[in-house]
Amino acid sequence: MPNPLVPSVSNQQYTMSALLANPTRLNRLIARLAADQLVVDAFFRPAASAVQGGGMLYDVLLHGKNFSVRDVQLRTPGAEYIITNGDIVSDLAKPQDWGAKCEVYDEELDRFDPTVVANKVQQLANTLTRKIDQLAIAAIEAKLAHYSIQGVTGHDWGEVVTVGPLDSITPNSERPMADIARAALLVRVDDLGIPPPDTLVCHPEQLTAMRIGYGADTSAVLESVGITSVRTSMQVANGTAYVVSSGQAGILGFERPLTTEVIPERTRRSTYVQSFVVPAFAVPTPGAVRKITGLAGA
């Protein structure tokens, strides 16, 4: 059965016409096209409710402030439990309105030009995807810097040698897995009460370098340091990677979720497809992410 969210040609009639007549279905299509590319969910989990009041006020959990000032104490019969609290840092995530629109001409629909129309929708989805990931990574970068979250200076992953003469093999301490293991250790020793890091987010060049260096053993080697998921994005700087406990660093809220509107423009005999989203990126646990740099050499 054809997927109703995917444009297709049926009886010489392109279903994009039906999509333009159904903004809800078109919105689901754009959301699906975008979701297939996003890496934002590696860092952020969804908020439980919509953003209200102009922002998301949240507490930040940091190393050194991750335990109550007073420890729990043994209670004797008839006594009260002690009152304990901790030093809390608060922050505010403000929503930002991002969107764009594309124009579909009547002639493109009348002449059954599915490629042109599908490409316009794909371009719109790609642009939204790029912006969401740019905003997510920028939010993470800002909090890593603001709270001085320690990272790792790594090694050139493109130079790793795992087979050959012993004197040419890269020492274990200078391989990608060593960089990842050191970053994961930083998360663990902060003892923030979150799961161990399980996700690597990197530029495609770094994943390619690991595949060349480790070959068929890449997945097994990654799993040996706890990484079960590798996510790549062109929005990550080449030579940089992030080790993260998936979804534990931040909360992604929306004042308005992804919304698609179909706006007729009869003076031009065209239709605008307008999509927008109003996200807010809160980072309550910045220590769940560790940045590794220097992976592309000098």
Short mmCIF file of C-alpha atoms in Angstrom, two decimals:
data_model
loop_
_atom_site.label_atom_id
_atom_site.label_comp_id
_atom_site.label_asym_id
_atom_site.label_seq_id
_atom_site.Cartn_x
_atom_site.Cartn_y
_atom_site.Cartn_z
CA MET A 1 0.00 0.00 0.00
CA PRO A 2 1.46 3.44 -0.92
CA ASN A 3 2.47 5.63 1.99
CA PRO A 4 -0.01 8.57 1.98
CA LEU A 5 2.71 10.90 3.32
CA VAL A 6 5.06 10.35 0.39
CA PRO A 7 4.33 12.13 -2.91
CA SER A 8 3.84 9.64 -5.72
CA VAL A 9 2.57 9.38 -9.27
CA SER A 10 -0.75 7.55 -9.58
CA ASN A 11 -2.78 7.35 -12.80
CA GLN A 12 -0.65 10.18 -14.24
CA GLN A 13 -1.78 12.51 -11.46
CA TYR A 14 0.72 13.75 -8.90
CA THR A 15 -0.49 13.47 -5.31
CA MET A 16 1.25 16.74 -4.36
CA SER A 17 -1.95 18.46 -5.46
CA ALA A 18 -3.78 16.57 -2.74
CA LEU A 19 -1.07 17.47 -0.24
CA LEU A 20 -1.43 21.16 -1.01
CA ALA A 21 -5.12 20.79 -0.30
CA ASN A 22 -4.34 19.12 3.03
CA PRO A 23 -1.86 21.18 5.11
CA THR A 24 -1.98 18.70 8.00
CA ARG A 25 -0.77 15.85 5.83
CA LEU A 26 1.80 18.11 4.18
CA ASN A 27 3.06 19.11 7.63
CA ARG A 28 3.50 15.44 8.55
CA LEU A 29 5.46 14.88 5.34
CA ILE A 30 7.82 17.80 6.01
CA ALA A 31 8.21 16.69 9.64
CA ARG A 32 9.10 13.17 8.54
CA LEU A 33 11.58 14.35 5.93
CA ALA A 34 13.22 16.55 8.56
CA ALA A 35 13.19 13.94 11.33
CA ASP A 36 15.12 11.47 9.16
CA GLN A 37 18.09 13.87 9.22
CA LEU A 38 18.00 15.53 12.65
CA VAL A 39 20.57 14.88 15.37
CA VAL A 40 18.96 17.23 17.90
CA ASP A 41 17.45 14.26 19.76
CA ALA A 42 20.94 13.00 20.60
CA PHE A 43 21.28 15.99 22.92
CA PHE A 44 17.71 16.99 23.79
CA ARG A 45 14.62 15.16 24.97
CA PRO A 46 11.14 16.59 24.37
CA ALA A 47 9.54 18.84 26.96
CA ALA A 48 6.45 17.54 28.71
CA SER A 49 4.38 20.59 27.76
CA ALA A 50 4.37 23.61 25.48
CA VAL A 51 6.52 26.64 26.29
CA GLN A 52 4.41 29.32 27.96
CA GLY A 53 5.07 32.71 29.48
CA GLY A 54 7.84 33.63 27.06
CA GLY A 55 10.47 31.08 28.08
CA MET A 56 11.53 27.94 29.93
CA LEU A 57 12.97 28.58 33.40
CA TYR A 58 15.05 25.61 34.53
CA ASP A 59 17.64 24.51 37.07
CA VAL A 60 21.13 23.47 36.00
CA LEU A 61 22.80 20.40 37.51
CA LEU A 62 26.58 20.80 37.69
CA HIS A 63 29.47 18.90 39.20
CA GLY A 64 30.05 20.22 42.70
CA LYS A 65 26.38 21.06 43.03
CA ASN A 66 25.05 17.60 42.27
CA PHE A 67 24.49 16.59 45.91
CA SER A 68 22.63 18.17 48.79
CA VAL A 69 24.70 20.27 51.18
CA ARG A 70 23.90 17.90 54.06
CA ASP A 71 23.97 14.12 53.74
CA VAL A 72 20.99 11.97 54.68
CA GLN A 73 21.11 10.81 58.29
CA LEU A 74 19.97 7.79 60.21
CA ARG A 75 16.68 8.51 61.96
CA THR A 76 15.96 7.34 65.49
CA PRO A 77 12.39 6.57 66.68
CA GLY A 78 10.41 9.75 67.34
CA ALA A 79 12.93 12.00 65.62
CA GLU A 80 12.47 14.07 62.47
CA TYR A 81 14.42 13.66 59.29
CA ILE A 82 16.95 16.41 58.66
CA ILE A 83 16.21 19.26 56.29
CA THR A 84 18.65 19.33 53.42
CA ASN A 85 18.98 21.34 50.24
CA GLY A 86 21.49 22.18 47.55
CA ASP A 87 22.94 25.16 45.75
CA ILE A 88 20.87 25.53 42.58
CA VAL A 89 21.82 27.46 39.44
CA SER A 90 18.90 28.68 37.32
CA ASP A 91 18.80 29.57 33.64
CA LEU A 92 16.26 30.66 31.04
CA ALA A 93 15.69 29.34 27.53
CA LYS A 94 13.85 31.77 25.27
CA PRO A 95 11.85 30.60 22.24
CA GLN A 96 12.87 31.76 18.78
CA ASP A 97 10.63 31.89 15.71
CA TRP A 98 12.22 30.28 12.64
CA GLY A 99 10.57 29.53 9.32
CA ALA A 100 10.56 29.81 5.55
CA LYS A 101 8.29 29.31 2.59
CA CYS A 102 8.52 28.03 -0.95
CA GLU A 103 6.37 28.89 -3.95
CA VAL A 104 4.66 26.30 -6.15
CA TYR A 105 3.34 27.58 -9.48
CA ASP A 106 0.05 26.42 -10.93
CA GLU A 107 1.90 25.40 -14.08
CA GLU A 108 4.05 22.97 -12.12
CA LEU A 109 0.93 21.24 -10.85
CA ASP A 110 -0.99 21.44 -14.13
CA ARG A 111 1.89 19.95 -16.09
CA PHE A 112 2.44 17.14 -13.62
CA ASP A 113 6.02 18.09 -12.74
CA PRO A 114 6.51 15.93 -9.63
CA THR A 115 10.29 16.34 -9.44
CA VAL A 116 10.18 20.14 -9.24
CA VAL A 117 7.48 20.20 -6.58
CA ALA A 118 8.99 17.35 -4.54
CA ASN A 119 12.39 19.06 -4.62
CA LYS A 120 10.90 22.29 -3.30
CA VAL A 121 9.33 20.48 -0.37
CA GLN A 122 12.56 18.56 0.25
CA GLN A 123 14.56 21.81 0.17
CA LEU A 124 12.20 23.33 2.73
CA ALA A 125 12.56 20.27 4.98
CA ASN A 126 16.35 20.32 4.57
CA THR A 127 16.51 24.00 5.49
CA LEU A 128 14.41 23.51 8.62
CA THR A 129 16.51 20.49 9.59
CA ARG A 130 19.74 22.42 9.19
CA LYS A 131 18.47 25.30 11.29
CA ILE A 132 17.16 23.10 14.13
CA ASP A 133 20.47 21.22 14.35
CA GLN A 134 22.45 24.47 14.13
CA LEU A 135 20.43 25.90 17.02
CA ALA A 136 20.77 22.72 19.07
CA ILE A 137 24.54 22.52 18.66
CA ALA A 138 24.91 26.26 19.30
CA ALA A 139 22.91 25.91 22.53
CA ILE A 140 25.13 23.02 23.66
CA GLU A 141 28.31 24.90 22.73
CA ALA A 142 27.16 28.01 24.61
CA LYS A 143 26.51 26.10 27.84
CA LEU A 144 29.71 24.05 27.59
CA ALA A 145 31.61 27.35 27.44
CA HIS A 146 29.48 29.18 30.02
CA TYR A 147 29.82 26.46 32.66
CA SER A 148 33.41 25.53 31.72
CA ILE A 149 32.56 21.89 31.01
CA GLN A 150 35.84 20.05 30.49
CA GLY A 151 36.43 18.46 27.09
CA VAL A 152 39.12 16.34 25.46
CA THR A 153 41.86 17.29 23.02
CA GLY A 154 41.94 14.29 20.73
CA HIS A 155 44.13 12.86 18.00
CA ASP A 156 43.89 12.87 14.20
CA TRP A 157 41.44 10.04 13.48
CA GLY A 158 42.44 10.05 9.82
CA GLU A 159 45.98 8.97 10.72
CA VAL A 160 45.11 5.91 12.80
CA VAL A 161 46.82 2.67 11.72
CA THR A 162 45.54 -0.60 13.18
CA VAL A 163 47.27 -3.19 10.98
CA GLY A 164 50.79 -3.52 9.63
CA PRO A 165 54.30 -3.55 11.08
CA LEU A 166 54.35 -3.10 14.85
CA ASP A 167 56.42 0.06 14.64
CA SER A 168 53.80 1.72 12.40
CA ILE A 169 50.66 0.80 14.37
CA THR A 170 49.05 3.67 16.27
CA PRO A 171 49.34 3.19 20.06
CA ASN A 172 46.05 2.48 21.82
CA SER A 173 46.30 5.75 23.75
CA GLU A 174 46.28 7.75 20.49
CA ARG A 175 43.37 6.02 18.77
CA PRO A 176 39.78 7.29 18.41
CA MET A 177 38.55 4.88 21.07
CA ALA A 178 40.97 6.41 23.60
CA ASP A 179 39.59 9.89 22.91
CA ILE A 180 36.02 8.64 23.27
CA ALA A 181 36.82 6.69 26.44
CA ARG A 182 38.43 9.76 28.04
CA ALA A 183 35.40 11.89 27.19
CA ALA A 184 33.03 9.26 28.59
CA LEU A 185 35.09 9.10 31.77
CA LEU A 186 34.65 12.84 32.31
CA VAL A 187 30.88 12.37 32.22
CA ARG A 188 31.03 9.46 34.62
CA VAL A 189 33.28 11.05 37.26
CA ASP A 190 31.00 14.08 37.46
CA ASP A 191 28.49 11.65 39.02
CA LEU A 192 25.41 13.55 37.87
CA GLY A 193 23.07 10.59 38.19
CA ILE A 194 22.59 10.13 34.45
CA PRO A 195 23.18 7.04 32.30
CA PRO A 196 26.70 6.53 30.91
CA PRO A 197 27.41 8.09 27.49
CA ASP A 198 26.08 5.94 24.65
CA THR A 199 26.08 8.24 21.61
CA LEU A 200 28.76 9.80 19.43
CA VAL A 201 27.79 12.83 17.35
CA CYS A 202 30.36 13.81 14.74
CA HIS A 203 31.06 15.13 11.27
CA PRO A 204 30.81 12.47 8.52
CA GLU A 205 34.57 12.77 7.98
CA GLN A 206 35.25 11.40 11.47
CA LEU A 207 32.94 8.41 11.01
CA THR A 208 34.58 7.68 7.66
CA ALA A 209 38.03 7.87 9.27
CA MET A 210 36.98 5.33 11.91
CA ARG A 211 35.55 2.99 9.28
CA ILE A 212 38.77 3.16 7.30
CA GLY A 213 40.89 2.61 10.40
CA TYR A 214 38.86 -0.15 12.04
CA GLY A 215 37.10 -1.67 9.04
CA ALA A 216 34.46 -4.28 9.86
CA ASP A 217 35.35 -4.00 13.55
CA THR A 218 34.16 -0.39 13.86
CA SER A 219 30.84 -1.17 15.57
CA ALA A 220 32.41 -3.66 17.97
CA VAL A 221 35.19 -1.25 18.88
CA LEU A 222 32.69 1.54 19.53
CA GLU A 223 30.58 -0.75 21.69
CA SER A 224 33.69 -1.61 23.72
CA VAL A 225 33.68 1.98 25.01
CA GLY A 226 29.90 2.09 25.47
CA ILE A 227 28.90 3.77 22.20
CA THR A 228 25.82 2.12 20.70
CA SER A 229 24.77 4.94 18.36
CA VAL A 230 26.76 7.16 16.00
CA ARG A 231 25.01 10.21 14.57
CA THR A 232 26.59 12.33 11.86
CA SER A 233 25.73 15.87 10.83
CA MET A 234 27.22 18.44 8.50
CA GLN A 235 26.39 20.99 11.22
CA VAL A 236 29.14 19.52 13.41
CA ALA A 237 32.51 21.11 12.64
CA ASN A 238 34.96 18.81 10.88
CA GLY A 239 37.47 17.64 13.47
CA THR A 240 34.97 17.83 16.33
CA ALA A 241 32.85 15.17 18.02
CA TYR A 242 30.54 15.02 21.01
CA VAL A 243 30.17 12.11 23.41
CA VAL A 244 26.75 12.27 25.05
CA SER A 245 24.28 10.38 27.16
CA SER A 246 21.48 10.34 24.61
CA GLY A 247 18.80 12.93 25.34
CA GLN A 248 20.17 13.72 28.79
CA ALA A 249 21.82 17.10 28.21
CA GLY A 250 18.81 19.21 27.37
CA ILE A 251 15.09 19.69 26.96
CA LEU A 252 13.57 20.85 23.69
CA GLY A 253 10.33 22.77 24.13
CA PHE A 254 8.12 24.45 21.58
CA GLU A 255 6.04 27.58 21.90
CA ARG A 256 4.69 26.49 18.53
CA PRO A 257 5.53 23.07 17.07
CA LEU A 258 6.33 22.58 13.40
CA THR A 259 3.42 24.13 11.53
CA THR A 260 2.83 24.16 7.78
CA GLU A 261 0.41 26.51 6.09
CA VAL A 262 -0.72 26.57 2.47
CA ILE A 263 -1.26 30.15 1.31
CA PRO A 264 -2.84 30.78 -2.12
CA GLU A 265 -1.34 33.68 -4.10
CA ARG A 266 -3.79 34.07 -6.94
CA THR A 267 -2.24 37.26 -8.32
CA ARG A 268 0.76 35.11 -9.27
CA ARG A 269 -1.21 31.91 -9.91
CA SER A 270 0.84 30.13 -7.31
CA THR A 271 0.68 28.67 -3.82
CA TYR A 272 3.07 29.27 -0.94
CA VAL A 273 4.01 26.41 1.36
CA GLN A 274 5.05 28.07 4.61
CA SER A 275 6.57 26.14 7.50
CA PHE A 276 7.72 27.51 10.83
CA VAL A 277 8.69 26.32 14.28
CA VAL A 278 9.28 28.18 17.57
CA PRO A 279 11.70 26.12 19.70
CA ALA A 280 13.41 26.78 23.03
CA PHE A 281 16.57 24.87 23.98
CA ALA A 282 17.12 24.32 27.70
CA VAL A 283 20.37 22.66 28.83
CA PRO A 284 19.86 21.56 32.46
CA THR A 285 22.66 18.96 32.39
CA PRO A 286 25.51 20.32 30.26
CA GLY A 287 27.91 17.82 31.81
CA ALA A 288 26.12 15.03 29.93
CA VAL A 289 28.03 16.18 26.82
CA ARG A 290 31.79 16.18 26.30
CA LYS A 291 33.40 17.80 23.29
CA ILE A 292 36.39 16.22 21.57
CA THR A 293 38.50 18.46 19.34
CA GLY A 294 41.56 18.12 17.11
CA LEU A 295 40.30 15.08 15.21
CA ALA A 296 41.21 16.34 11.74
CA GLY A 297 44.83 17.16 12.48
CA ALA A 298 46.48 20.53 12.10
#
